[in-house]
Short mmCIF file of C-alpha atoms in Angstrom, two decimals:
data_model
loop_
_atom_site.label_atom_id
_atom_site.label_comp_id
_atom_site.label_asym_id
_atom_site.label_seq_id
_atom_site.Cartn_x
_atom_site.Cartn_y
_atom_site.Cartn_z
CA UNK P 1 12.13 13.63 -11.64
CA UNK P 2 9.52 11.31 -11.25
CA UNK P 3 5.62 11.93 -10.87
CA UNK P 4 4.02 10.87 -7.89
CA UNK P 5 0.04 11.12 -7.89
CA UNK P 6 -1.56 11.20 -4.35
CA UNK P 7 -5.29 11.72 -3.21
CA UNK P 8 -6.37 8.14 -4.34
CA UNK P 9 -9.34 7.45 -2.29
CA UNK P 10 -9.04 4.57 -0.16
CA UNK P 11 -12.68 3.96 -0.33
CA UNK P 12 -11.49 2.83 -4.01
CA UNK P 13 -9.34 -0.14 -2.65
CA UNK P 14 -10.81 -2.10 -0.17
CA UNK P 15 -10.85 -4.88 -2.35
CA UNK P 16 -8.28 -7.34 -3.62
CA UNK P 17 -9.34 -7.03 -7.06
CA UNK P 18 -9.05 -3.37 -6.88
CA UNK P 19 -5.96 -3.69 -5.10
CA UNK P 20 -4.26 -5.96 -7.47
CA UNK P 21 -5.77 -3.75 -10.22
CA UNK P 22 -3.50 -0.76 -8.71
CA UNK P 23 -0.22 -3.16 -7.97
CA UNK P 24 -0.52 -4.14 -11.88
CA UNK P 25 -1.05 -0.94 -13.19
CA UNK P 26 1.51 1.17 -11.78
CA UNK P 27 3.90 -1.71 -10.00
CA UNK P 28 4.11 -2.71 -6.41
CA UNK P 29 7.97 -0.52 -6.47
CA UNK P 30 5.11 3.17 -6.34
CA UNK P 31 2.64 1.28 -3.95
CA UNK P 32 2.77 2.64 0.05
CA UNK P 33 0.40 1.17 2.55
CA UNK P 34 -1.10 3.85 4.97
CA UNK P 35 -3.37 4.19 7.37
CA UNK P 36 -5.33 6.90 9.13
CA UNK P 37 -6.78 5.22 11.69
CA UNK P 38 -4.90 1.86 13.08
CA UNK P 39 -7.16 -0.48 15.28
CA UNK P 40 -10.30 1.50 14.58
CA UNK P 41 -11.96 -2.58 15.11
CA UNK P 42 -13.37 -1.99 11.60
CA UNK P 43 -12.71 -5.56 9.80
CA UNK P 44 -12.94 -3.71 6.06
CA UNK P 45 -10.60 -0.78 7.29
CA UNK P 46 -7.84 -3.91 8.12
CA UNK P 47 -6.11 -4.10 4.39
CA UNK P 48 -3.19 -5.15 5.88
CA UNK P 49 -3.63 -9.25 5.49
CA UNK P 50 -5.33 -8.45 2.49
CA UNK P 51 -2.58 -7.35 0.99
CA UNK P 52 -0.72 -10.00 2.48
CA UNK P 53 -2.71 -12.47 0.67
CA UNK P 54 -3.01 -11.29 -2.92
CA UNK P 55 -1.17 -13.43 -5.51
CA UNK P 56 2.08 -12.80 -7.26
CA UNK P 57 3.62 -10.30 -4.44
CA UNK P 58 6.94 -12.04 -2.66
CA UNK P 59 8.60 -10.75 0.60
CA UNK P 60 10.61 -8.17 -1.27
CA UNK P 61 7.57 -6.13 -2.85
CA UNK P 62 5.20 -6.68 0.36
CA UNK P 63 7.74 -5.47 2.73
CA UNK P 64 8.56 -2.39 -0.32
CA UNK P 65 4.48 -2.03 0.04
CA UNK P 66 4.63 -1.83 3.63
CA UNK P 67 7.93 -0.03 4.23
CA UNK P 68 10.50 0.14 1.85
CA UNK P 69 8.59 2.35 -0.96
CA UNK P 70 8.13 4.92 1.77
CA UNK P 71 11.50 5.02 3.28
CA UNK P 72 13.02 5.74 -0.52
CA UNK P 73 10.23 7.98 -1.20
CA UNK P 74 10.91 10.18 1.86
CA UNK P 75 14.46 9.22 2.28
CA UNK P 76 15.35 12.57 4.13
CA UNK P 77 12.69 11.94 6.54
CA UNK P 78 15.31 8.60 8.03
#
């Protein structure tokens, strides 16, 4: 069975050098975008196209970032 940390706080990854920092350390495969509060209007609470834009992800890991991870993760869940 395989560990899986969670509390990271988010206030640690608002930015795409902190981001990337994660995605290289433990692989974009054990990343999962969520969000508390969607369209709160905040522009730094928006990651979304930030991930989107950071270099070296394709299709496959941004839509495993955004989707996929989770859906595996909590496969009884769908």
């Amino acid at each position: 069975m395989e560990t899986v940390a969670t509390g990271t706080p988010a206030a640690t990854i608002y930015t795409p050098e902190a981001l990337s920092l994660l995605i290289g350390v433990v692989g974009a495969d054990r990343v999962l975008f969520g969000t508390e509060r969607p369209g709160s209007g905040f522009a730094f609470e928006d990651l979304k196209p930030v991930i989107e834009k950071l270099p070296g992800l394709d299709e496959k890991q941004l839509q495993g970032i955004f989707e996929g991870n989770a859906r595996s993760l909590y496969a009884r869940a769908f």
